[in-house]
Coordinates of C-alpha atoms in Angstrom, one line a residue:
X1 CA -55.6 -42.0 22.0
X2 CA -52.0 -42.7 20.0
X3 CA -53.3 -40.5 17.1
X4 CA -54.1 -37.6 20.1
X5 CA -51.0 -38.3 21.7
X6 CA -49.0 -37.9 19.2
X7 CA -50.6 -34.4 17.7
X8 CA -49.8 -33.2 21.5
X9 CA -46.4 -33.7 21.0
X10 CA -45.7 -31.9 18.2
X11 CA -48.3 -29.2 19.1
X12 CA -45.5 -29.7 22.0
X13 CA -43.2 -29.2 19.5
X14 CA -43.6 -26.5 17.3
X15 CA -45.5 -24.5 18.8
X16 CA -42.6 -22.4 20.1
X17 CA -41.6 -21.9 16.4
X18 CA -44.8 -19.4 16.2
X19 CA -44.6 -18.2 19.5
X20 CA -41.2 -16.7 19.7
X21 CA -42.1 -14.5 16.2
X22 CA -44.5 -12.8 18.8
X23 CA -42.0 -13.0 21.4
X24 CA -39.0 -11.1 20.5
X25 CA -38.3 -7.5 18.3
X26 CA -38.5 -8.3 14.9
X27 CA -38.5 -4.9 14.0
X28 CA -34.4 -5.1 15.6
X29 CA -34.2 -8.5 13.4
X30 CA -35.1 -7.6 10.1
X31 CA -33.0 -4.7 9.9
X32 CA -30.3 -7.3 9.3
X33 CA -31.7 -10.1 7.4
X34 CA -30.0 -11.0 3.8
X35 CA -32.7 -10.6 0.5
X36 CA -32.2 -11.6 -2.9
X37 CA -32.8 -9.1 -5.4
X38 CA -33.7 -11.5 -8.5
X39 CA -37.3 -11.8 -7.8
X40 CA -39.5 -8.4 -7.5
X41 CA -41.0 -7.7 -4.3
X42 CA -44.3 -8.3 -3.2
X43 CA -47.2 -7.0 -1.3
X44 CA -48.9 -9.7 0.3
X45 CA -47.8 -12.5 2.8
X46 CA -46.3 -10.1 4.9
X47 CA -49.5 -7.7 5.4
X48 CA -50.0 -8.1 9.0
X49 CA -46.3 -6.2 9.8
X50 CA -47.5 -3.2 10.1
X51 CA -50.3 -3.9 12.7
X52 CA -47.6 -5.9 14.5
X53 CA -46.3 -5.4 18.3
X54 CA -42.9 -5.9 18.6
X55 CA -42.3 -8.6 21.4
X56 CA -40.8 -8.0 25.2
X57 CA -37.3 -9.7 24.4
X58 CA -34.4 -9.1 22.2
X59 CA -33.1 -12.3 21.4
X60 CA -30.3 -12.5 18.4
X61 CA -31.3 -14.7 15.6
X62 CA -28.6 -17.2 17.5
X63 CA -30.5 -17.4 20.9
X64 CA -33.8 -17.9 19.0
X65 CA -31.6 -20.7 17.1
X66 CA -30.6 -22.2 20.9
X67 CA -33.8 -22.0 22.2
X68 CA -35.6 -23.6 19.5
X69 CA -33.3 -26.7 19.5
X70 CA -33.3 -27.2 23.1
X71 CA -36.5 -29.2 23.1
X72 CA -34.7 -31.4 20.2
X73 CA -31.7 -32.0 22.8
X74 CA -33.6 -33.1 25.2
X75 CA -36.0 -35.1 22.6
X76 CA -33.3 -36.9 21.1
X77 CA -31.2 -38.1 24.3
X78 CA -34.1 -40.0 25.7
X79 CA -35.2 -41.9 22.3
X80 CA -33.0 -45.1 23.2
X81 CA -33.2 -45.5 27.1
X82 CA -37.0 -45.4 26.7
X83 CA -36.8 -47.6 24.2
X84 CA -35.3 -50.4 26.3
X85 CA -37.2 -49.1 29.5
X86 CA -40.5 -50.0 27.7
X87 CA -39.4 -53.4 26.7
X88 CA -38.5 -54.6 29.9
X89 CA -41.5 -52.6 32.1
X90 CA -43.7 -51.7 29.5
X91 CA -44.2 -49.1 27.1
X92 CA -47.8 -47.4 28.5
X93 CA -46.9 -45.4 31.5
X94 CA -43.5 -43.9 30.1
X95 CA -45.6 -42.7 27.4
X96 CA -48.4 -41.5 29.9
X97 CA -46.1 -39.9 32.9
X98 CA -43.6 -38.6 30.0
X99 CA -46.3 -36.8 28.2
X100 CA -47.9 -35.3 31.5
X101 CA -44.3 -33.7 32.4
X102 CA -44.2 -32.3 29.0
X103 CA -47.7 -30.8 29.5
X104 CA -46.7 -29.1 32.9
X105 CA -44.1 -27.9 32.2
X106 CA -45.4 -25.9 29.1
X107 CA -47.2 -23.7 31.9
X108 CA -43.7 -22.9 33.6
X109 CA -42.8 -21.3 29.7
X110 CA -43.6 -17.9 30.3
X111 CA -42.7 -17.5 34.1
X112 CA -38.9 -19.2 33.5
X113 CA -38.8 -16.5 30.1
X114 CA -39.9 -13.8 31.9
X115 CA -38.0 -14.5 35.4
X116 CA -34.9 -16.0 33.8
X117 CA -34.3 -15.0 30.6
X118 CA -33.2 -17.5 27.8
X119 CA -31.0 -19.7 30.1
X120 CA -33.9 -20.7 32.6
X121 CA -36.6 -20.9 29.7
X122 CA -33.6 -23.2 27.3
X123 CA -34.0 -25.5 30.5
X124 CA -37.8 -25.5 30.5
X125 CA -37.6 -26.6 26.6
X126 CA -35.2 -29.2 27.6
X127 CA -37.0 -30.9 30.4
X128 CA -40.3 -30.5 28.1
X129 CA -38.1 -32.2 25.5
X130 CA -37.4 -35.1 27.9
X131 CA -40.9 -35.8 28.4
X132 CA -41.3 -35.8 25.1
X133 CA -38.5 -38.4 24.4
X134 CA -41.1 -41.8 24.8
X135 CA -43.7 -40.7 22.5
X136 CA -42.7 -42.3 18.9
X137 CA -40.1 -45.7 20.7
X138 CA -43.4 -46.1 23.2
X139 CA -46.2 -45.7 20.6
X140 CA -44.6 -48.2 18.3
X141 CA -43.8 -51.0 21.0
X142 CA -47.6 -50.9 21.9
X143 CA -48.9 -50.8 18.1
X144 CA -46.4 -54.1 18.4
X145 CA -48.5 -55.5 20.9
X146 CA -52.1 -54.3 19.7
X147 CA -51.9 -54.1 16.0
X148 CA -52.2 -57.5 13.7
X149 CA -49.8 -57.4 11.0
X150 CA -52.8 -56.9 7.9
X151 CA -54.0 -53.8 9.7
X152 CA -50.6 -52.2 10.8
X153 CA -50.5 -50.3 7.5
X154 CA -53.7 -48.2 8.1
X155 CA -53.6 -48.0 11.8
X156 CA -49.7 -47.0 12.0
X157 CA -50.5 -44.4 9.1
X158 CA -53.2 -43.3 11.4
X159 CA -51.3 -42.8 14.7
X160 CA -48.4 -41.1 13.2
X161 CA -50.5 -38.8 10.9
X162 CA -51.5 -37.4 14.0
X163 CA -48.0 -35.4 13.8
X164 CA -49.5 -33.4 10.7
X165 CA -52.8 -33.1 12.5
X166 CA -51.4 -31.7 15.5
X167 CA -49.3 -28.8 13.3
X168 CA -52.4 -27.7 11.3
X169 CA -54.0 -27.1 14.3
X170 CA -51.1 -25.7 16.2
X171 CA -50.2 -23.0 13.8
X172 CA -53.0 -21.4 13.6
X173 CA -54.2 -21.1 15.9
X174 CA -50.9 -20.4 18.1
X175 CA -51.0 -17.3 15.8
X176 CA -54.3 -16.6 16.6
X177 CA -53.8 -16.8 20.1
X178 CA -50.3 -14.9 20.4
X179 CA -52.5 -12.3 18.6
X180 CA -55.2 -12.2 21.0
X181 CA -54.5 -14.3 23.5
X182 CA -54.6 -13.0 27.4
X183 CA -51.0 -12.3 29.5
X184 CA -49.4 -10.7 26.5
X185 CA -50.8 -12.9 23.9
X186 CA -48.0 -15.7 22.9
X187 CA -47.9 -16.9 27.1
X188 CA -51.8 -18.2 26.2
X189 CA -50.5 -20.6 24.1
X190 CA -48.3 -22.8 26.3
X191 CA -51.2 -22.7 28.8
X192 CA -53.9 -23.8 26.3
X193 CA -51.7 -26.5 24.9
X194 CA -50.7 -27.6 28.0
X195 CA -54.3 -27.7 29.7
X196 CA -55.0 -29.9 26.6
X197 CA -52.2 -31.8 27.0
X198 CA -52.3 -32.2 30.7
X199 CA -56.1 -33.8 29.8
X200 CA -54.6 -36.1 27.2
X201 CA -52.5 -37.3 29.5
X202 CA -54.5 -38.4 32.5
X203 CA -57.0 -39.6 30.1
X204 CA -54.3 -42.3 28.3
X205 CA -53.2 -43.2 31.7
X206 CA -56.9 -44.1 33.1
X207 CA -58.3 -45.5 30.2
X208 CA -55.4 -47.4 28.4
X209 CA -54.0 -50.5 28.9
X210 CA -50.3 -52.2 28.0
X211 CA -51.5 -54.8 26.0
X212 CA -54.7 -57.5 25.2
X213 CA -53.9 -59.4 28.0
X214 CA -53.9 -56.9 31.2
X215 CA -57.3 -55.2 29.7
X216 CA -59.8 -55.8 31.9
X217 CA -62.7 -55.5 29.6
X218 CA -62.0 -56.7 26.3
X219 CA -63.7 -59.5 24.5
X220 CA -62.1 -63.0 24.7
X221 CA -62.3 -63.7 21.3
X222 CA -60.8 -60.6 20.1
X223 CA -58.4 -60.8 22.9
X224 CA -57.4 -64.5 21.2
X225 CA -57.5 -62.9 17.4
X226 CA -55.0 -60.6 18.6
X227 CA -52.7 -62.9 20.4
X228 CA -52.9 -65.5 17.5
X229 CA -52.4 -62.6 14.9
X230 CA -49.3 -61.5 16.8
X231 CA -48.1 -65.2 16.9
X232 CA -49.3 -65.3 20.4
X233 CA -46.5 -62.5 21.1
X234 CA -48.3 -61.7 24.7
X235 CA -48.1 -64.8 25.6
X236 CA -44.8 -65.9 25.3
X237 CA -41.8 -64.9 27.5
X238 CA -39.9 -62.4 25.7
X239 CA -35.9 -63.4 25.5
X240 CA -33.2 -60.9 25.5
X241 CA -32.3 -58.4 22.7
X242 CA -31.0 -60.3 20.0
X243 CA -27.8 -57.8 19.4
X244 CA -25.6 -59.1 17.2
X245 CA -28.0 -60.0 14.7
X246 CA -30.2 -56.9 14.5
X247 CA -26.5 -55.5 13.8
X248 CA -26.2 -57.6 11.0
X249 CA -29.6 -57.3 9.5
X250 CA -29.7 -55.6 6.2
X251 CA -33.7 -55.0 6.4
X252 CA -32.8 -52.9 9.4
X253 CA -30.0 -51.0 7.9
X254 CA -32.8 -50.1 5.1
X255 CA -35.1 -48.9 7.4
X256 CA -32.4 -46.9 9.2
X257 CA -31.1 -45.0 5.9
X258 CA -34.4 -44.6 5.1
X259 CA -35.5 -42.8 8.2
X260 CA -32.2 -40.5 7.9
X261 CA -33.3 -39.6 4.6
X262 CA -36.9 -38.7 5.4
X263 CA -35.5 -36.0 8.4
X264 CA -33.0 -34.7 6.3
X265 CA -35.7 -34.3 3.1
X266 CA -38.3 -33.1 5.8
X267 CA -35.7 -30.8 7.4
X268 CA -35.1 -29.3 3.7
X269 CA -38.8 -29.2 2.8
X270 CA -40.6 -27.8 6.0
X271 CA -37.6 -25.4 7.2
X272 CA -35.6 -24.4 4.3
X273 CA -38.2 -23.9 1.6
X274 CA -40.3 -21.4 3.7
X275 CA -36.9 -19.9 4.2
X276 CA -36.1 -19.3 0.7
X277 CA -39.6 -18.0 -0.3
X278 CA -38.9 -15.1 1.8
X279 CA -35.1 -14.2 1.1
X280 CA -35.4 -14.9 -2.1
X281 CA -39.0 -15.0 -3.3
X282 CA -39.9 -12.1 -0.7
X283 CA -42.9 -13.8 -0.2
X284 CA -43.2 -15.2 3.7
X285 CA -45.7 -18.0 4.0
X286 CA -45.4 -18.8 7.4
X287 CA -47.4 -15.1 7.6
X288 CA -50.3 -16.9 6.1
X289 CA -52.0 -19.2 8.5
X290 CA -53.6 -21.1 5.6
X291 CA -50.9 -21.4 3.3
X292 CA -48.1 -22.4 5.9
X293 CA -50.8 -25.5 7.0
X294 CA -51.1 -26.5 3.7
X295 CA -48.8 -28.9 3.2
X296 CA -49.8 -30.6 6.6
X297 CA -53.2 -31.0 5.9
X298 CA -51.7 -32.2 2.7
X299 CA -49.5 -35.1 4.3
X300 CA -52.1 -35.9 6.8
X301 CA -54.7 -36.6 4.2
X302 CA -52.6 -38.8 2.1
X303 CA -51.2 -41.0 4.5
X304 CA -54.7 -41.9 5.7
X305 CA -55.3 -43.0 2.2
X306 CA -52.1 -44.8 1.5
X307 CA -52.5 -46.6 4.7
X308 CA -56.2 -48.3 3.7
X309 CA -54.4 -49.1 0.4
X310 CA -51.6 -50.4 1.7
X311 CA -53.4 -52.9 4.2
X312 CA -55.9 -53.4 0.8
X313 CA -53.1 -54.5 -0.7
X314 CA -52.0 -57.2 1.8
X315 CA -55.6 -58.5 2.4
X316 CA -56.2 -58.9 -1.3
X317 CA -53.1 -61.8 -1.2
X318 CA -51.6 -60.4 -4.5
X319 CA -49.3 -57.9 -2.6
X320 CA -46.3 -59.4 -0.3
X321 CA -46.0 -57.4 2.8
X322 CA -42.3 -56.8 1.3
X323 CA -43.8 -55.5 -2.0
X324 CA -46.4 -53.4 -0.3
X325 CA -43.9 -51.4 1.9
X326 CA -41.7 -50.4 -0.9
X327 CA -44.4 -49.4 -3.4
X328 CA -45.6 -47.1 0.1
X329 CA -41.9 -46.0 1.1
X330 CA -41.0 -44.9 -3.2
X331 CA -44.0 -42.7 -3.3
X332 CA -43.3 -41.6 0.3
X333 CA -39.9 -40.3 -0.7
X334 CA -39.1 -40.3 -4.2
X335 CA -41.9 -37.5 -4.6
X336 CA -40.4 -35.2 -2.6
X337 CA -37.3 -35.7 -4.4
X338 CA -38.3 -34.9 -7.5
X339 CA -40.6 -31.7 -5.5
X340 CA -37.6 -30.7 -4.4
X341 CA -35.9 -30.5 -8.0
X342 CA -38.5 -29.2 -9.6
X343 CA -38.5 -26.2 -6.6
X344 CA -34.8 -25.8 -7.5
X345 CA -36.2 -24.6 -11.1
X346 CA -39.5 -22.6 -10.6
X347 CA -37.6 -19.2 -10.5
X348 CA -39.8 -16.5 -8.9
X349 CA -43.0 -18.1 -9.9
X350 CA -44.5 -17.9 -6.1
X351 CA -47.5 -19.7 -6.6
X352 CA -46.1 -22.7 -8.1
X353 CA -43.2 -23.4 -5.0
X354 CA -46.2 -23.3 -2.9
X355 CA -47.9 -25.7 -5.2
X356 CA -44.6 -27.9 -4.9
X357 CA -44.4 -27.6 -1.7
X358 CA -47.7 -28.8 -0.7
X359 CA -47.3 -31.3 -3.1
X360 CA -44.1 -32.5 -2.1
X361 CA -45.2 -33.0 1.8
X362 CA -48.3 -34.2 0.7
X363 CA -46.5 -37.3 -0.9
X364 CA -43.9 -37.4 1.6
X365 CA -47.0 -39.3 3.8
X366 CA -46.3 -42.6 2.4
X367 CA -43.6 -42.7 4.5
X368 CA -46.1 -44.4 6.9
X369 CA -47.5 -47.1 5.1
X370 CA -43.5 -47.2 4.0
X371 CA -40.7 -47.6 6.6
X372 CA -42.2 -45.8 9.6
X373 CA -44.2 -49.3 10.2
X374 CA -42.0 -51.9 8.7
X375 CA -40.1 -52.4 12.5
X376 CA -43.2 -54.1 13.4
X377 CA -43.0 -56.5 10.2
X378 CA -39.5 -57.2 11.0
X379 CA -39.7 -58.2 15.0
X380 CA -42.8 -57.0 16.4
X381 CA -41.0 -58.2 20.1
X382 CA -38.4 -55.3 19.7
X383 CA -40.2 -53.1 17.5
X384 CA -39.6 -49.8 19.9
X385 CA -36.1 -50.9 20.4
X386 CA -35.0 -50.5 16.8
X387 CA -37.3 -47.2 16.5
X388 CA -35.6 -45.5 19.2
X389 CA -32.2 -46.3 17.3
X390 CA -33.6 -45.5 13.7
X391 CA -35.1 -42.1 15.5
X392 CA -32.3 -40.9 17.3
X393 CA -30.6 -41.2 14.7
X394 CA -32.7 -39.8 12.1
X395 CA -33.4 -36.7 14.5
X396 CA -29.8 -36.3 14.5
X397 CA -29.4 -36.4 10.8
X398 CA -32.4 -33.6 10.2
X399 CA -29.9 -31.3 12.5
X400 CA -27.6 -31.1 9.0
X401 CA -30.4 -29.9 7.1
X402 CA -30.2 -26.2 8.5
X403 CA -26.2 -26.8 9.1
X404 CA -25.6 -27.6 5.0
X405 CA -28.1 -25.0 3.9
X406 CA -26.7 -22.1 6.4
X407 CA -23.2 -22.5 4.8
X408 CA -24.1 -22.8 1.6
X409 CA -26.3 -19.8 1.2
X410 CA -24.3 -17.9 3.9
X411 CA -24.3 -13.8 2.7
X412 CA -25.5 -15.3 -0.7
X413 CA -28.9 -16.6 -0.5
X414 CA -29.4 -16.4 -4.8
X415 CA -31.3 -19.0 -6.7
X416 CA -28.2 -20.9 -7.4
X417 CA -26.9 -21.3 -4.2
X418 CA -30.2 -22.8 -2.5
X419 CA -30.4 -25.0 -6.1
X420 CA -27.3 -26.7 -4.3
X421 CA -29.4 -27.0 -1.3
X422 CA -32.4 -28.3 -2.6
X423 CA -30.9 -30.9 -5.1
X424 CA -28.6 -32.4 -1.9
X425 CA -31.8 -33.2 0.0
X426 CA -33.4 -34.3 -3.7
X427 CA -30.2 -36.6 -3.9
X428 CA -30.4 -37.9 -0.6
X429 CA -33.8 -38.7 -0.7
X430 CA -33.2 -40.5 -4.0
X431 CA -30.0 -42.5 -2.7
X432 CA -32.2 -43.6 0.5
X433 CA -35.5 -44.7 -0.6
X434 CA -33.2 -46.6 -3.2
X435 CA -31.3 -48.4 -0.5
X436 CA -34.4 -49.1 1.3
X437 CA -36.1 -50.7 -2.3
X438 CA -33.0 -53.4 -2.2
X439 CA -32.3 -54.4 1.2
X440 CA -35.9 -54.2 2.8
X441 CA -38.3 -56.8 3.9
X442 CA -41.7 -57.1 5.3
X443 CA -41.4 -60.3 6.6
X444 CA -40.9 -61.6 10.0
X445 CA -37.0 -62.2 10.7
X446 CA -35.6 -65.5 12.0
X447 CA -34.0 -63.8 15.1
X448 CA -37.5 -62.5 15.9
X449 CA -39.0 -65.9 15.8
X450 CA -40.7 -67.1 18.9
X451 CA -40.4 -70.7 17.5
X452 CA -37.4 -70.4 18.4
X453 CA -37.5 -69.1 22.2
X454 CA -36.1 -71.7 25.2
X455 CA -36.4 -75.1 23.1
X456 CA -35.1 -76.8 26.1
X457 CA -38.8 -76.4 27.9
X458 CA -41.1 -79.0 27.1
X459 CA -44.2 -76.1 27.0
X460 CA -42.0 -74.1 24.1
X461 CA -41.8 -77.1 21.8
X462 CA -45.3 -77.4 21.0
X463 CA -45.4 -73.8 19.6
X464 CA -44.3 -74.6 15.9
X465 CA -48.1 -75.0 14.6
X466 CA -48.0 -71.4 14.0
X467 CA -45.5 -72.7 10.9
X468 CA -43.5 -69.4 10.5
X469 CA -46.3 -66.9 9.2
X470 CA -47.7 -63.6 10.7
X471 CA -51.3 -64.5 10.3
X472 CA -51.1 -68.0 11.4
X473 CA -53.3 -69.5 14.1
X474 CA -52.3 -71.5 16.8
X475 CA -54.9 -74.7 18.0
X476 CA -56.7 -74.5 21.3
X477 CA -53.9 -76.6 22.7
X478 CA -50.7 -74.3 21.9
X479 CA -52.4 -71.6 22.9
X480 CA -53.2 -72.9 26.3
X481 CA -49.8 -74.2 26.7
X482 CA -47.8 -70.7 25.4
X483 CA -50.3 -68.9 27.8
X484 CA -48.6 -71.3 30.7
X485 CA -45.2 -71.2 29.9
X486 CA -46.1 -67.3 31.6
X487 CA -47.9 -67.7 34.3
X488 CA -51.7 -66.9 32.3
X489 CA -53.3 -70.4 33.2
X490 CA -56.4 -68.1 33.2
X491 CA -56.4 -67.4 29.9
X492 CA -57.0 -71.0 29.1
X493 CA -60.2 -72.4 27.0

């Protein structure tokens, strides 16, 4: 349900990116966009031009540019109130109700567009974007409380691959629908997505459940495995945030640098590549349903892999959880770096940028088994508190992708000017990942340790069986007593 939750969101996400081509004159637009003359034109990837209907709006390249990053706005200013809203009431229904909001209000698209104009349908984004804000700070606080630490690498690469899975399927067939879709074509793709959505969304809320413990129907043993794996993490009474020393922890600073590198590289790679295939390349591969999925299906294949051999890795014993996540996190973004250079040098050879580019994504999925999953080897307790920071602010840093590349290539989009472009986002992918291959850790940190947790109560002393280690077990009698340190006397053997 994760995995399909989170290809709705960015099914949520991007699908507005293929509907406003169908949306608004492009004949008007063209007329003024910048080309490159190095590279000869070409006649395919832009085929279906002719046959085109121009759309009902004439938006400026700038409006289009406002009403595409309204959704972020409102994405981005929810990540870290949801992410301390789930740890003190739970993470489950803020996902849930947040997603269903999102859903509904892709039906109110069209009317606010067509009623309003951009103002009223900037709004509509924004509320959607809102909704939206829960999705990756709730996700991982319940992988925290459902995942054991030797199967997070495959079941985190999962979840979060469901990102690439929703935008191969979204941009498509978003094309095919604003093609032939009913009420004018690109209005029949916020209402399929958001039926599909809306059905996601009461599903999750009916069907899912917090954690091991408040699941009605699980099996006792497997409810124990998990609570044992999780050093009995749903049993004991979680203390507050631990501040000052998450501020002062250098594995989270890693996984923070690390995650503003990946949205600046992805920013570069998704966005600005396509761009400079058709100013400078005159070759436009978002016109090719295929091609422009490609490097999606790419990514979402790979981290799938990566994932099972990450978590092989760990359950072999000849990997440290530390050792595993950096092998994952230097394929993850050291191959797009070096994508990204070679893209800087292919010239007008078209067939091999798409090549890189697929490529280049396609490794960039390590990133899962890498630093997208290490908050839950650092504190699984506040694992959606630190990914609401890390995400904000790595949302925030992919907004200076397009900024730095618009500057640079400003009037002037030649081969040597998006060089600069590409070899930045190379260089900051390279400075990142290498920050993150010093300073980070797969191992459980001290101010995370329940051990620790109210040692002036009798019941919290006996908890040190579990001797410091993320697979440890606890005996019959420490479980019993953790369990009634929080009121779950029932769950005693």
């Amino acid at each position: 349900m994760l995995f399909l939750g989170m290809a709705n969101a960015y099914v949520m996400r991007t699908n507005m990116s293929v509907a406003i081509v169908a949306m608004v004159n492009q004949s008007a637009l063209e007329k003024h966009e910048v080309f490159d003359d190095e590279c000869p034109d070409t006649d395919y990837g832009d085929q279906d031009n002719s046959d085109h209907q121009d759309g009902e709006f004439l938006w400026t390249t700038s409006m289009q540019g406002y009403i595409l990053s309204s959704f972020f706005y409102g994405y981005v200013i929810t990540q870290i109130p949801f992410g301390l809203l789930a740890k003190k009431y739970g993470a489950m229904r803020f996902l849930g109700w947040g997603m269903l909001i999102n859903s509904v209000f892709a039906f109110l698209v069209p009317v606010a567009a067509r009623q309003g104009g951009a103002p009223w349908l900037i709004v509509v984004r924004f509320i959607q974007g809102l909704g939206e804000g829960p999705i990756v700070p709730c996700t991982h606080a319940m992988l925290a409380k459902w995942i054991p630490p030797n199967e997070r690498s495959r079941v985190g690469s999962i979840v979060y691959s469901g990102a690439q899975f929703g935008t191969v399927i979204s941009m498509p067939l978003s094309g095919l629908l604003a093609d032939h879709g009913w009420d004018g074509g690109w209005p029949s793709i916020f209402y399929v997505f958001g039926i599909v959505g809306t059905i996601w969304s009461i599903a999750f809320l009916l069907t899912c459940h917090e954690d091991p413990i408040t699941h009605p129907k699980i099996a006792e043993d497997e409810r124990k495995y998990i609570q044992q794996a999780l050093w009995g993490k749903a049993g004991v009474n979680i203390p507050p945030i631990p501040w000052k020393s998450i501020w002062k922890s250098m594995p989270f600073y890693a996984i923070l640098l690390a995650h503003l590198g990946q949205n600046y590289g992805y920013e570069t790679l998704m966005t600005e590549l396509p761009t400079y295939m058709k100013q400078v390349l005159r070759f436009s591969i978002k016109a090719n349903g295929t091609l422009s999925s490609l490097p999606y299906l790419a990514m979402w294949i790979f981290s799938i892999g990566v994932g099972w051999v990450a978590d092989w890795m760990l359950t072999s014993g000849r990997f440290s959880h530390t050792l595993t996540r950096k092998l994952s996190n230097s394929i993850g973004q050291y191959g797009p770096a070096i994508a990204l250079i070679i893209a800087s040098y292919t010239g007008c050879n078209r067939a091999l940028t798409v090549a890189i580019l697929t490529i280049g994504v396609g490794l960039n999925g390590g990133i899962y088994a890498g630093f997208k999953i290490n908050h839950l080897d650092l504190t699984p307790r506040y694992a959606g508190i630190l990914m609401a920071f890390t995400n904000c602010s790595a949302n925030l840093a992919g907004l200076l992708a397009p900024i730095a590349a618009g500057n640079i290539i400003e009037g002037k989009p030649t081969i040597a000017q998006w060089r600069i472009v590409f070899l930045i986002a190379a260089g900051v992918y390279l400075f990142t990942a290498t920050f993150y291959n010093l300073f980070a850790s797969g191992s459980r940190q001290p101010w995370d340790n329940p051990d620790n947790d109210e040692p002036q109560k009798p019941a919290s002393i006996e908890a040190p069986h579990e001797n410091g280690h993320n697979n440890g077990y606890n005996n019959g009698t420490t479980t019993a007593t953790l369990r009634t340190t929080t009121g779950m006397a029932e769950q005693r053997q």
